[in-house]
Each structure stands twice: as structure tokens, then as C-alpha cells.
């Protein structure tokens, strides 16, 4: 009550109860009297997100930009289609109680989330995230990186190399072969950063945590809005495209020990890509589009590097359920990246229109050759 009373809400608080099962932030539902709107109160995890002020500036810039677009388009029911953050009584979007950072947003009633991934939901998610990026393609505000170098492959490799050099947990000897395995692919996986340095690949505002459960649906299954905006930041569009497929199109869980069952599901790939391209084509450059297959393989590779660095460091970042957990996760992600690399030519055929296929034939031959060399 003390915390909620800092914010400019309507009505009197009747109850504050835990909401959802997020692992990073802590969330509560704030109920007010009959006839008044309810709210969501969140404690932002400051250990993971060091600059809450920047994070909230990002979120407010993004949600107000989307709101203005929806208003301009004459969209109905806008309060259900974009999150609405409530300022404190002195006009800030977070409250620091001396130990913790808090924020409040309006609760959107009568929603459901969808956790089952099917080609149908993947198509909708692709369309939704493409749309989200499209709406933010012309945002005037400069957004900050809420986690610095979050999806920077070169930085993630640097972290792994440091972990290997320090060998803090003394685990290196048994897993040196995995370091070698990852290093084989390291350079080509930094293609994004290289293209960026050459001025050929822009950063745009991306969500950076694209999963089905970060979309709210109404009771009929129509998309309402994208939620969980803490990682919204400038990144290559590959982030939203690739990270969704990493989790959604793997036939097993990201930490499955059954490596032989790891398989990249091309039906999910096709449906998600179709939805994404339908809404993102308006702003994607040919470099961005041509490199979507690279983005598919990039994310399990990057995740393998992150899990593995954590294993070498002695498991300090990701929660583990058993001692080898990060190692099992690493192997699963490598297996997925390998299966994706095998399927790159097929993906390229689907993404690139047939008219320009002949131009990239040479490129396709190169990727097939490279795949057969990575064993
Ligand atoms: C973390 O906690 P969750 O699942 O939303 C991580 C992602 C990883 C993911 C791997 C802030 O996300 O980048 O892809 O684990 N988020 C952060 O399971 O590091
Ligand atoms: Mg999350």
C-alpha cells in the first residue's frame, strides 16, 4: 500500500496479491474497489537491469510511440493494445524505496496467454513481432541498452574466452573439446557485428525476448499486445527473429539431454517467417532479409556460448537444477545450431524470392560446404 500510494492511480487499494511466475522481476496484481481500474505492481530486478531509469525511459518512449500510432490509425480499444505505465505523483515512472525499484502499469482484464507453439501461433507471433518492429522503425527517441551488449556475439565470445582463460571452476580440462567446437564457428557467427561496422546493417528497436508467452491475447485468441518490455533496446532485427525460432522450433526443450532428438522444425520456421515477413517487409533491407537464415543459426550458437561460459565460470548466471545443467544446455544448443546449418539452403529458398535465387547460388554452395566441414 505504501509503495502503490506513490503512484497516481485511481481508486482505493483493496488487495495486493502475487501475479504470474516471472523469474526475473516480482509481480503483483493491485485490486481496487468495484468500478475502478486494477493495476500491476512490479519490482524491477536491479541486479540484472542496472539502470532502471534508462529502462523506464525506453519503455515509456516505446509505449507512447505505439499509442500515438494506434491513435492515428483510429484503432479501437487502445488501452488493451499497448501497455500503459502510471507515473508517480511527482511524475517519474518508477519509485525507489531505498532498496528496491518499483513500477506500476494498468492491468488489462480478460486476457489469456498462449504457451503451446503450433504453426498457427508461430505465424501470429511472427506477424506480431514484425509489426512491433515496424511500429518502432521511426521512433525519434534514442534508446539505451538495458543490458549492455546483450545480443552482441563478439562480446559473448569475449566473455567465453575470459572464462576459459580464468578457468575459475577448474572444469576446463574435460570440456576443452567443446571450446574447440565452438571456436570453429566463432568467426562466421560474428557476421552481424562485421556488417554493422561496415555500415551495412542497422540497429533497430527490438524486443529481444520473443516468445509466445510475451504476447497477450483476448479470450477469442486475437493478439492484444506485446509485454515484458525490459529488454526492448537497439539490436539487429535478427534478435527477435532468431531467438523465437531457437526456443519455439526446437522439437525438444532447450536443456534436453537427448541430443539425438534435437531437431529444427521447418513447419514452425515457415509459419513464423511468413508472418514476420508479411509485417516486416515494409522496412527490412535486403541485407537484413538475406541474413535471416544466418540469424536462425546465430541464436542457438550464442546461447551455447553463454551457457558454456557460465558452466566454465561455475554457474553464476543461469539457475541450474543439477551440476552439469549448463553443459547439457550447451550441447543441446550446439546440436540445434548444427541441424539449422544443415537446413540453411532450404531456409534460404523459402526466404529469398526465386527471382534473386540465381544470384545467391554461389552463396548457397558455400554454406553447404561449410556445414559438411563442421563435424
Ligand atoms: C534468460 O529468464 P528468461 O528465460 O526470460 C536470458 C535470455 C536467454 C534465456 C535462456 C536477461 O531469459 O537471454 O535466452 O534465459 N535473459 C537474460 O533460457 O539474460
Ligand atoms: Mg523474460
mmCIF file of C-alpha atoms and ligand atoms in Angstrom:
data_model
loop_
_atom_site.group_PDB
_atom_site.id
_atom_site.type_symbol
_atom_site.label_atom_id
_atom_site.label_comp_id
_atom_site.label_asym_id
_atom_site.label_seq_id
_atom_site.Cartn_x
_atom_site.Cartn_y
_atom_site.Cartn_z
ATOM 1 C CA UNK A 1 0.000 0.000 0.000
ATOM 2 C CA UNK A 2 2.799 2.358 0.961
ATOM 3 C CA UNK A 3 4.503 1.749 -2.399
ATOM 4 C CA UNK A 4 1.339 1.856 -4.502
ATOM 5 C CA UNK A 5 0.348 5.133 -2.852
ATOM 6 C CA UNK A 6 3.381 6.772 -4.504
ATOM 7 C CA UNK A 7 1.746 6.320 -7.910
ATOM 8 C CA UNK A 8 -1.057 8.367 -9.468
ATOM 9 C CA UNK A 9 -3.642 5.562 -9.510
ATOM 10 C CA UNK A 10 -7.420 5.843 -9.396
ATOM 11 C CA UNK A 11 -9.476 4.286 -6.588
ATOM 12 C CA UNK A 12 -8.519 2.789 -3.251
ATOM 13 C CA UNK A 13 -6.452 -0.360 -2.985
ATOM 14 C CA UNK A 14 -8.413 -3.392 -1.785
ATOM 15 C CA UNK A 15 -5.840 -6.145 -2.246
ATOM 16 C CA UNK A 16 -2.249 -6.709 -3.442
ATOM 17 C CA UNK A 17 -1.528 -10.324 -4.472
ATOM 18 C CA UNK A 18 1.295 -12.098 -6.370
ATOM 19 C CA UNK A 19 0.736 -12.375 -10.128
ATOM 20 C CA UNK A 20 2.315 -14.704 -12.694
ATOM 21 C CA UNK A 21 5.531 -16.674 -12.351
ATOM 22 C CA UNK A 22 8.302 -14.477 -13.783
ATOM 23 C CA UNK A 23 11.841 -15.433 -12.834
ATOM 24 C CA UNK A 24 13.426 -12.010 -13.090
ATOM 25 C CA UNK A 25 11.034 -9.386 -11.758
ATOM 26 C CA UNK A 26 8.484 -9.845 -8.962
ATOM 27 C CA UNK A 27 4.924 -9.017 -9.963
ATOM 28 C CA UNK A 28 1.725 -8.256 -8.025
ATOM 29 C CA UNK A 29 -1.825 -7.514 -9.020
ATOM 30 C CA UNK A 30 -3.292 -4.475 -7.273
ATOM 31 C CA UNK A 31 -7.064 -4.643 -6.907
ATOM 32 C CA UNK A 32 -9.062 -1.504 -6.286
ATOM 33 C CA UNK A 33 -12.748 -1.020 -5.420
ATOM 34 C CA UNK A 34 -15.554 -2.082 -7.772
ATOM 35 C CA UNK A 35 -15.741 0.166 -10.806
ATOM 36 C CA UNK A 36 -12.110 1.358 -10.567
ATOM 37 C CA UNK A 37 -9.249 0.011 -12.741
ATOM 38 C CA UNK A 38 -6.834 -2.611 -11.384
ATOM 39 C CA UNK A 39 -3.053 -2.304 -11.675
ATOM 40 C CA UNK A 40 0.105 -4.368 -11.927
ATOM 41 C CA UNK A 41 2.898 -3.556 -9.488
ATOM 42 C CA UNK A 42 6.384 -4.781 -10.338
ATOM 43 C CA UNK A 43 9.687 -4.838 -8.556
ATOM 44 C CA UNK A 44 12.326 -4.487 -11.294
ATOM 45 C CA UNK A 45 15.323 -6.769 -10.773
ATOM 46 C CA UNK A 46 18.102 -4.256 -10.396
ATOM 47 C CA UNK A 47 20.833 -6.922 -10.328
ATOM 48 C CA UNK A 48 20.029 -7.849 -13.932
ATOM 49 C CA UNK A 49 18.934 -4.398 -15.082
ATOM 50 C CA UNK A 50 21.416 -1.936 -13.548
ATOM 51 C CA UNK A 51 19.917 1.271 -14.969
ATOM 52 C CA UNK A 52 16.209 1.285 -14.118
ATOM 53 C CA UNK A 53 15.855 4.937 -15.063
ATOM 54 C CA UNK A 54 17.105 4.249 -18.598
ATOM 55 C CA UNK A 55 14.977 1.107 -18.756
ATOM 56 C CA UNK A 56 11.828 3.050 -17.889
ATOM 57 C CA UNK A 57 12.740 5.880 -20.305
ATOM 58 C CA UNK A 58 12.982 3.230 -23.047
ATOM 59 C CA UNK A 59 9.663 1.668 -22.129
ATOM 60 C CA UNK A 60 7.807 4.965 -21.903
ATOM 61 C CA UNK A 61 9.261 6.108 -25.262
ATOM 62 C CA UNK A 62 8.203 2.824 -26.876
ATOM 63 C CA UNK A 63 4.715 2.597 -25.412
ATOM 64 C CA UNK A 64 3.901 6.246 -26.157
ATOM 65 C CA UNK A 65 5.142 5.891 -29.729
ATOM 66 C CA UNK A 66 2.969 2.811 -30.289
ATOM 67 C CA UNK A 67 -0.002 4.506 -28.616
ATOM 68 C CA UNK A 68 0.324 7.550 -30.920
ATOM 69 C CA UNK A 69 0.404 5.249 -33.965
ATOM 70 C CA UNK A 70 -2.684 3.364 -32.824
ATOM 71 C CA UNK A 71 -4.487 6.655 -32.203
ATOM 72 C CA UNK A 72 -3.516 7.988 -35.636
ATOM 73 C CA UNK A 73 -4.851 4.792 -37.214
ATOM 74 C CA UNK A 74 -8.162 5.180 -35.369
ATOM 75 C CA UNK A 75 -7.690 1.816 -33.592
ATOM 76 C CA UNK A 76 -10.392 0.877 -31.096
ATOM 77 C CA UNK A 77 -9.767 -0.250 -27.542
ATOM 78 C CA UNK A 78 -6.228 1.163 -27.419
ATOM 79 C CA UNK A 79 -5.820 0.566 -23.674
ATOM 80 C CA UNK A 80 -5.822 -3.170 -24.397
ATOM 81 C CA UNK A 81 -3.365 -2.882 -27.289
ATOM 82 C CA UNK A 82 -0.407 -1.219 -25.629
ATOM 83 C CA UNK A 83 0.823 -1.228 -22.021
ATOM 84 C CA UNK A 84 0.033 1.881 -20.020
ATOM 85 C CA UNK A 85 2.561 2.814 -17.309
ATOM 86 C CA UNK A 86 1.378 5.033 -14.462
ATOM 87 C CA UNK A 87 3.655 7.830 -13.222
ATOM 88 C CA UNK A 88 4.373 8.518 -9.576
ATOM 89 C CA UNK A 89 2.773 11.571 -8.021
ATOM 90 C CA UNK A 90 5.926 13.504 -8.832
ATOM 91 C CA UNK A 91 5.873 12.444 -12.480
ATOM 92 C CA UNK A 92 8.510 9.705 -12.607
ATOM 93 C CA UNK A 93 7.867 6.228 -14.000
ATOM 94 C CA UNK A 94 9.485 4.332 -11.143
ATOM 95 C CA UNK A 95 9.718 4.647 -7.387
ATOM 96 C CA UNK A 96 12.873 3.786 -5.440
ATOM 97 C CA UNK A 97 12.057 2.854 -1.850
ATOM 98 C CA UNK A 98 15.688 2.961 -0.686
ATOM 99 C CA UNK A 99 16.297 -0.688 -1.564
ATOM 100 C CA UNK A 100 14.078 -1.658 -4.485
ATOM 101 C CA UNK A 101 12.788 -0.189 -7.733
ATOM 102 C CA UNK A 102 9.031 -0.303 -8.368
ATOM 103 C CA UNK A 103 6.747 0.496 -11.283
ATOM 104 C CA UNK A 104 3.026 0.356 -11.908
ATOM 105 C CA UNK A 105 1.032 -0.291 -15.061
ATOM 106 C CA UNK A 106 -2.665 -0.615 -15.798
ATOM 107 C CA UNK A 107 -3.939 -4.193 -15.554
ATOM 108 C CA UNK A 108 -5.526 -5.399 -18.810
ATOM 109 C CA UNK A 109 -8.536 -7.574 -17.884
ATOM 110 C CA UNK A 110 -9.886 -10.643 -19.755
ATOM 111 C CA UNK A 111 -6.685 -11.721 -21.437
ATOM 112 C CA UNK A 112 -5.029 -15.068 -21.893
ATOM 113 C CA UNK A 113 -1.565 -16.143 -22.898
ATOM 114 C CA UNK A 114 -0.722 -18.993 -25.212
ATOM 115 C CA UNK A 115 2.085 -21.347 -24.362
ATOM 116 C CA UNK A 116 1.557 -24.076 -26.982
ATOM 117 C CA UNK A 117 3.653 -23.443 -30.065
ATOM 118 C CA UNK A 118 1.995 -24.526 -33.301
ATOM 119 C CA UNK A 119 2.469 -23.298 -36.883
ATOM 120 C CA UNK A 120 -0.705 -21.200 -36.359
ATOM 121 C CA UNK A 121 0.556 -19.456 -33.225
ATOM 122 C CA UNK A 122 4.029 -19.074 -34.758
ATOM 123 C CA UNK A 123 2.535 -17.288 -37.749
ATOM 124 C CA UNK A 124 0.718 -14.892 -35.397
ATOM 125 C CA UNK A 125 3.834 -14.315 -33.294
ATOM 126 C CA UNK A 126 5.919 -13.627 -36.422
ATOM 127 C CA UNK A 127 3.359 -11.125 -37.624
ATOM 128 C CA UNK A 128 3.106 -9.527 -34.183
ATOM 129 C CA UNK A 129 6.838 -9.048 -33.650
ATOM 130 C CA UNK A 130 7.317 -7.849 -37.246
ATOM 131 C CA UNK A 131 4.581 -5.346 -36.572
ATOM 132 C CA UNK A 132 6.133 -4.321 -33.262
ATOM 133 C CA UNK A 133 9.457 -3.595 -35.020
ATOM 134 C CA UNK A 134 7.641 -1.836 -37.888
ATOM 135 C CA UNK A 135 5.825 0.484 -35.482
ATOM 136 C CA UNK A 136 9.125 1.343 -33.798
ATOM 137 C CA UNK A 137 11.139 1.736 -37.016
ATOM 138 C CA UNK A 138 10.633 5.520 -36.955
ATOM 139 C CA UNK A 139 10.800 6.198 -33.195
ATOM 140 C CA UNK A 140 12.575 9.539 -32.687
ATOM 141 C CA UNK A 141 13.908 8.729 -29.188
ATOM 142 C CA UNK A 142 17.404 7.291 -28.725
ATOM 143 C CA UNK A 143 17.007 4.151 -26.677
ATOM 144 C CA UNK A 144 19.705 2.768 -24.392
ATOM 145 C CA UNK A 145 20.860 -0.851 -23.975
ATOM 146 C CA UNK A 146 19.241 -2.081 -20.760
ATOM 147 C CA UNK A 147 21.758 -4.940 -20.670
ATOM 148 C CA UNK A 148 24.887 -3.774 -22.410
ATOM 149 C CA UNK A 149 25.941 -5.885 -25.433
ATOM 150 C CA UNK A 150 23.071 -8.277 -24.701
ATOM 151 C CA UNK A 151 22.973 -9.927 -28.147
ATOM 152 C CA UNK A 152 26.493 -8.963 -29.259
ATOM 153 C CA UNK A 153 28.141 -12.174 -30.486
ATOM 154 C CA UNK A 154 31.668 -10.757 -30.325
ATOM 155 C CA UNK A 155 31.114 -9.724 -26.712
ATOM 156 C CA UNK A 156 29.661 -13.128 -25.778
ATOM 157 C CA UNK A 157 32.731 -14.821 -27.295
ATOM 158 C CA UNK A 158 34.992 -12.471 -25.381
ATOM 159 C CA UNK A 159 33.209 -13.467 -22.161
ATOM 160 C CA UNK A 160 33.715 -17.147 -23.004
ATOM 161 C CA UNK A 161 37.398 -16.610 -23.794
ATOM 162 C CA UNK A 162 37.875 -14.827 -20.474
ATOM 163 C CA UNK A 163 36.096 -17.639 -18.661
ATOM 164 C CA UNK A 164 38.346 -20.182 -20.386
ATOM 165 C CA UNK A 165 41.493 -18.188 -19.534
ATOM 166 C CA UNK A 166 40.493 -17.934 -15.868
ATOM 167 C CA UNK A 167 39.105 -21.478 -15.536
ATOM 168 C CA UNK A 168 37.634 -20.460 -12.169
ATOM 169 C CA UNK A 169 35.736 -23.665 -11.511
ATOM 170 C CA UNK A 170 38.580 -25.917 -12.697
ATOM 171 C CA UNK A 171 36.253 -27.558 -15.199
ATOM 172 C CA UNK A 172 38.148 -26.788 -18.361
ATOM 173 C CA UNK A 173 40.160 -29.980 -18.946
ATOM 174 C CA UNK A 174 37.079 -32.149 -19.541
ATOM 175 C CA UNK A 175 35.376 -29.651 -21.802
ATOM 176 C CA UNK A 176 38.252 -28.251 -23.837
ATOM 177 C CA UNK A 177 36.854 -30.140 -26.848
ATOM 178 C CA UNK A 178 33.709 -28.029 -26.596
ATOM 179 C CA UNK A 179 35.729 -24.824 -26.618
ATOM 180 C CA UNK A 180 37.370 -26.050 -29.833
ATOM 181 C CA UNK A 181 33.991 -26.985 -31.268
ATOM 182 C CA UNK A 182 32.587 -23.502 -30.662
ATOM 183 C CA UNK A 183 35.719 -21.743 -31.859
ATOM 184 C CA UNK A 184 35.373 -23.435 -35.267
ATOM 185 C CA UNK A 185 32.242 -21.420 -35.903
ATOM 186 C CA UNK A 186 33.120 -18.315 -33.922
ATOM 187 C CA UNK A 187 34.319 -16.022 -36.662
ATOM 188 C CA UNK A 188 31.481 -16.538 -39.110
ATOM 189 C CA UNK A 189 28.929 -16.112 -36.331
ATOM 190 C CA UNK A 190 30.188 -12.542 -35.836
ATOM 191 C CA UNK A 191 28.987 -11.615 -39.309
ATOM 192 C CA UNK A 192 26.348 -9.299 -37.835
ATOM 193 C CA UNK A 193 28.862 -7.137 -35.958
ATOM 194 C CA UNK A 194 31.095 -7.077 -39.048
ATOM 195 C CA UNK A 195 28.275 -5.948 -41.326
ATOM 196 C CA UNK A 196 27.382 -3.297 -38.766
ATOM 197 C CA UNK A 197 30.938 -1.936 -38.698
ATOM 198 C CA UNK A 198 30.900 -1.796 -42.496
ATOM 199 C CA UNK A 199 27.756 0.303 -42.271
ATOM 200 C CA UNK A 200 25.638 -2.358 -43.976
ATOM 201 C CA UNK A 201 23.481 -3.489 -41.062
ATOM 202 C CA UNK A 202 21.464 -1.093 -38.899
ATOM 203 C CA UNK A 203 20.387 -1.489 -35.307
ATOM 204 C CA UNK A 204 16.686 -1.053 -34.750
ATOM 205 C CA UNK A 205 14.465 -1.192 -31.746
ATOM 206 C CA UNK A 206 13.853 -4.854 -30.963
ATOM 207 C CA UNK A 207 12.064 -6.721 -28.221
ATOM 208 C CA UNK A 208 14.945 -9.158 -27.548
ATOM 209 C CA UNK A 209 12.834 -11.721 -25.675
ATOM 210 C CA UNK A 210 10.482 -13.027 -28.335
ATOM 211 C CA UNK A 211 8.401 -15.879 -27.059
ATOM 212 C CA UNK A 212 4.726 -16.767 -27.360
ATOM 213 C CA UNK A 213 4.153 -16.093 -23.666
ATOM 214 C CA UNK A 214 5.241 -12.479 -24.109
ATOM 215 C CA UNK A 215 2.102 -11.731 -26.108
ATOM 216 C CA UNK A 216 -1.317 -11.116 -24.554
ATOM 217 C CA UNK A 217 -4.337 -12.479 -26.409
ATOM 218 C CA UNK A 218 -8.018 -11.754 -25.842
ATOM 219 C CA UNK A 219 -10.421 -14.577 -24.987
ATOM 220 C CA UNK A 220 -11.057 -15.221 -28.703
ATOM 221 C CA UNK A 221 -7.337 -15.640 -29.382
ATOM 222 C CA UNK A 222 -6.731 -12.286 -31.097
ATOM 223 C CA UNK A 223 -3.426 -10.576 -30.357
ATOM 224 C CA UNK A 224 -3.767 -7.637 -27.978
ATOM 225 C CA UNK A 225 -0.218 -6.522 -27.236
ATOM 226 C CA UNK A 226 3.410 -7.374 -26.641
ATOM 227 C CA UNK A 227 4.505 -7.441 -22.987
ATOM 228 C CA UNK A 228 7.751 -7.881 -20.991
ATOM 229 C CA UNK A 229 9.464 -4.820 -22.433
ATOM 230 C CA UNK A 230 12.564 -4.704 -20.201
ATOM 231 C CA UNK A 231 14.884 -5.926 -22.942
ATOM 232 C CA UNK A 232 13.473 -3.601 -25.618
ATOM 233 C CA UNK A 233 16.625 -1.963 -26.968
ATOM 234 C CA UNK A 234 18.594 -1.280 -30.151
ATOM 235 C CA UNK A 235 19.732 -4.545 -31.707
ATOM 236 C CA UNK A 236 19.922 -6.224 -35.098
ATOM 237 C CA UNK A 237 16.457 -7.366 -36.175
ATOM 238 C CA UNK A 238 17.979 -10.868 -36.005
ATOM 239 C CA UNK A 239 17.351 -10.828 -32.246
ATOM 240 C CA UNK A 240 13.590 -11.075 -32.467
ATOM 241 C CA UNK A 241 13.548 -13.321 -35.485
ATOM 242 C CA UNK A 242 16.271 -15.739 -34.358
ATOM 243 C CA UNK A 243 15.581 -16.057 -30.658
ATOM 244 C CA UNK A 244 11.962 -17.025 -31.177
ATOM 245 C CA UNK A 245 12.945 -19.868 -33.500
ATOM 246 C CA UNK A 246 15.658 -21.038 -31.096
ATOM 247 C CA UNK A 247 13.083 -21.852 -28.444
ATOM 248 C CA UNK A 248 9.908 -22.431 -30.457
ATOM 249 C CA UNK A 249 11.219 -24.528 -33.347
ATOM 250 C CA UNK A 250 13.356 -26.953 -31.358
ATOM 251 C CA UNK A 251 11.457 -30.252 -31.041
ATOM 252 C CA UNK A 252 12.864 -30.685 -27.531
ATOM 253 C CA UNK A 253 13.399 -28.299 -24.584
ATOM 254 C CA UNK A 254 16.463 -26.030 -24.608
ATOM 255 C CA UNK A 255 18.081 -28.181 -21.928
ATOM 256 C CA UNK A 256 17.202 -31.618 -23.226
ATOM 257 C CA UNK A 257 19.933 -34.210 -22.609
ATOM 258 C CA UNK A 258 18.603 -36.227 -25.582
ATOM 259 C CA UNK A 259 20.833 -34.687 -28.214
ATOM 260 C CA UNK A 260 19.687 -37.130 -30.902
ATOM 261 C CA UNK A 261 16.115 -35.831 -30.544
ATOM 262 C CA UNK A 262 17.088 -32.213 -31.147
ATOM 263 C CA UNK A 263 15.506 -31.123 -34.407
ATOM 264 C CA UNK A 264 14.739 -27.802 -36.008
ATOM 265 C CA UNK A 265 11.074 -27.824 -37.008
ATOM 266 C CA UNK A 266 10.765 -26.434 -40.524
ATOM 267 C CA UNK A 267 6.969 -26.107 -40.235
ATOM 268 C CA UNK A 268 7.348 -23.674 -37.341
ATOM 269 C CA UNK A 269 10.108 -21.920 -39.274
ATOM 270 C CA UNK A 270 7.912 -21.497 -42.365
ATOM 271 C CA UNK A 271 4.892 -20.230 -40.468
ATOM 272 C CA UNK A 272 6.838 -17.793 -38.273
ATOM 273 C CA UNK A 273 8.867 -16.500 -41.232
ATOM 274 C CA UNK A 274 5.731 -15.965 -43.308
ATOM 275 C CA UNK A 275 4.106 -13.935 -40.541
ATOM 276 C CA UNK A 276 7.276 -11.977 -39.832
ATOM 277 C CA UNK A 277 7.979 -11.126 -43.476
ATOM 278 C CA UNK A 278 4.386 -10.034 -44.054
ATOM 279 C CA UNK A 279 4.658 -7.352 -41.420
ATOM 280 C CA UNK A 280 8.383 -6.534 -41.518
ATOM 281 C CA UNK A 281 8.906 -6.355 -45.295
ATOM 282 C CA UNK A 282 7.975 -2.697 -45.237
ATOM 283 C CA UNK A 283 11.241 -1.725 -43.545
ATOM 284 C CA UNK A 284 13.683 -4.662 -43.912
ATOM 285 C CA UNK A 285 16.726 -4.010 -46.099
ATOM 286 C CA UNK A 286 17.954 -6.739 -48.438
ATOM 287 C CA UNK A 287 20.977 -7.301 -46.158
ATOM 288 C CA UNK A 288 18.642 -7.911 -43.215
ATOM 289 C CA UNK A 289 16.412 -10.207 -45.203
ATOM 290 C CA UNK A 290 19.240 -12.177 -46.850
ATOM 291 C CA UNK A 291 20.760 -12.845 -43.458
ATOM 292 C CA UNK A 292 17.671 -14.219 -41.720
ATOM 293 C CA UNK A 293 18.922 -17.805 -42.171
ATOM 294 C CA UNK A 294 22.195 -16.747 -40.504
ATOM 295 C CA UNK A 295 20.115 -15.277 -37.666
ATOM 296 C CA UNK A 296 18.415 -18.654 -37.190
ATOM 297 C CA UNK A 297 21.717 -20.416 -36.508
ATOM 298 C CA UNK A 298 23.196 -17.463 -34.621
ATOM 299 C CA UNK A 299 20.909 -17.640 -31.595
ATOM 300 C CA UNK A 300 21.447 -21.252 -30.523
ATOM 301 C CA UNK A 301 25.144 -20.666 -31.139
ATOM 302 C CA UNK A 302 25.125 -17.517 -28.980
ATOM 303 C CA UNK A 303 23.097 -19.294 -26.307
ATOM 304 C CA UNK A 304 25.563 -22.207 -26.360
ATOM 305 C CA UNK A 305 28.408 -19.741 -25.822
ATOM 306 C CA UNK A 306 26.520 -18.078 -22.929
ATOM 307 C CA UNK A 307 25.547 -21.349 -21.208
ATOM 308 C CA UNK A 308 29.025 -22.733 -21.700
ATOM 309 C CA UNK A 309 30.782 -19.642 -20.339
ATOM 310 C CA UNK A 310 28.529 -19.927 -17.294
ATOM 311 C CA UNK A 311 29.464 -23.593 -16.894
ATOM 312 C CA UNK A 312 33.176 -22.767 -17.100
ATOM 313 C CA UNK A 313 32.676 -19.930 -14.591
ATOM 314 C CA UNK A 314 30.982 -22.275 -12.102
ATOM 315 C CA UNK A 315 27.281 -21.472 -12.775
ATOM 316 C CA UNK A 316 26.876 -17.916 -11.571
ATOM 317 C CA UNK A 317 24.261 -16.534 -14.025
ATOM 318 C CA UNK A 318 21.653 -19.117 -15.011
ATOM 319 C CA UNK A 319 19.757 -21.040 -12.383
ATOM 320 C CA UNK A 320 20.725 -24.706 -12.510
ATOM 321 C CA UNK A 321 18.857 -27.800 -11.342
ATOM 322 C CA UNK A 322 21.917 -30.113 -11.271
ATOM 323 C CA UNK A 323 25.702 -29.612 -11.593
ATOM 324 C CA UNK A 324 26.007 -30.422 -15.311
ATOM 325 C CA UNK A 325 22.915 -28.450 -16.302
ATOM 326 C CA UNK A 326 24.718 -25.693 -18.198
ATOM 327 C CA UNK A 327 26.816 -28.273 -20.015
ATOM 328 C CA UNK A 328 23.715 -30.199 -21.087
ATOM 329 C CA UNK A 329 22.146 -26.927 -22.234
ATOM 330 C CA UNK A 330 25.274 -26.087 -24.210
ATOM 331 C CA UNK A 331 25.286 -29.417 -26.027
ATOM 332 C CA UNK A 332 21.604 -29.136 -26.816
ATOM 333 C CA UNK A 333 22.088 -25.666 -28.317
ATOM 334 C CA UNK A 334 25.076 -26.818 -30.378
ATOM 335 C CA UNK A 335 23.050 -29.737 -31.723
ATOM 336 C CA UNK A 336 20.290 -27.332 -32.679
ATOM 337 C CA UNK A 337 22.689 -24.940 -34.397
ATOM 338 C CA UNK A 338 24.107 -27.859 -36.376
ATOM 339 C CA UNK A 339 20.708 -29.041 -37.517
ATOM 340 C CA UNK A 340 19.821 -25.489 -38.543
ATOM 341 C CA UNK A 341 23.051 -25.144 -40.509
ATOM 342 C CA UNK A 342 22.170 -28.320 -42.439
ATOM 343 C CA UNK A 343 18.834 -26.760 -43.278
ATOM 344 C CA UNK A 344 20.184 -23.348 -44.306
ATOM 345 C CA UNK A 345 19.892 -23.947 -48.057
ATOM 346 C CA UNK A 346 16.245 -24.958 -47.593
ATOM 347 C CA UNK A 347 15.606 -21.863 -45.454
ATOM 348 C CA UNK A 348 17.271 -19.617 -47.994
ATOM 349 C CA UNK A 349 14.999 -20.967 -50.717
ATOM 350 C CA UNK A 350 11.959 -20.115 -48.630
ATOM 351 C CA UNK A 351 13.102 -16.638 -47.626
ATOM 352 C CA UNK A 352 14.596 -15.394 -50.858
ATOM 353 C CA UNK A 353 12.222 -14.865 -53.773
ATOM 354 C CA UNK A 354 13.011 -17.104 -56.735
ATOM 355 C CA UNK A 355 13.932 -14.139 -58.931
ATOM 356 C CA UNK A 356 17.088 -13.463 -56.980
ATOM 357 C CA UNK A 357 17.867 -17.082 -56.191
ATOM 358 C CA UNK A 358 20.270 -17.402 -59.087
ATOM 359 C CA UNK A 359 22.352 -14.515 -57.756
ATOM 360 C CA UNK A 360 22.866 -16.231 -54.453
ATOM 361 C CA UNK A 361 23.501 -19.701 -55.812
ATOM 362 C CA UNK A 362 27.179 -19.333 -55.172
ATOM 363 C CA UNK A 363 26.473 -18.381 -51.577
ATOM 364 C CA UNK A 364 24.293 -21.466 -51.104
ATOM 365 C CA UNK A 365 27.096 -23.731 -52.287
ATOM 366 C CA UNK A 366 29.408 -22.118 -49.761
ATOM 367 C CA UNK A 367 27.047 -22.731 -46.858
ATOM 368 C CA UNK A 368 26.545 -26.386 -47.821
ATOM 369 C CA UNK A 369 30.296 -26.862 -47.958
ATOM 370 C CA UNK A 370 30.812 -25.172 -44.600
ATOM 371 C CA UNK A 371 28.155 -27.346 -42.984
ATOM 372 C CA UNK A 372 29.774 -30.542 -44.107
ATOM 373 C CA UNK A 373 33.045 -29.334 -42.603
ATOM 374 C CA UNK A 374 31.657 -28.751 -39.115
ATOM 375 C CA UNK A 375 31.544 -32.193 -37.552
HETATM 376 C C1 LIG B 1 17.106 -15.747 -19.902
HETATM 377 O O1 LIG B 1 14.798 -15.798 -17.988
HETATM 378 P P1 LIG B 1 14.440 -15.827 -19.437
HETATM 379 O O2 LIG B 1 14.133 -17.219 -19.915
HETATM 380 O O3 LIG B 1 13.424 -14.800 -19.862
HETATM 381 C C2 LIG B 1 18.012 -14.756 -20.623
HETATM 382 C C3 LIG B 1 17.823 -14.914 -22.126
HETATM 383 C C4 LIG B 1 18.187 -16.334 -22.507
HETATM 384 C C5 LIG B 1 17.327 -17.336 -21.712
HETATM 385 C C6 LIG B 1 17.783 -18.750 -21.958
HETATM 386 C C7 LIG B 1 18.087 -11.298 -19.177
HETATM 387 O O4 LIG B 1 15.782 -15.403 -20.253
HETATM 388 O O5 LIG B 1 18.657 -14.012 -22.815
HETATM 389 O O6 LIG B 1 17.985 -16.529 -23.876
HETATM 390 O O7 LIG B 1 17.420 -17.069 -20.304
HETATM 391 N N1 LIG B 1 17.664 -13.407 -20.189
HETATM 392 C C8 LIG B 1 18.590 -12.598 -19.664
HETATM 393 O O8 LIG B 1 16.929 -19.635 -21.319
HETATM 394 O O9 LIG B 1 19.781 -12.908 -19.608
HETATM 395 MG MG1 LIG B 2 11.746 -12.671 -19.883
#
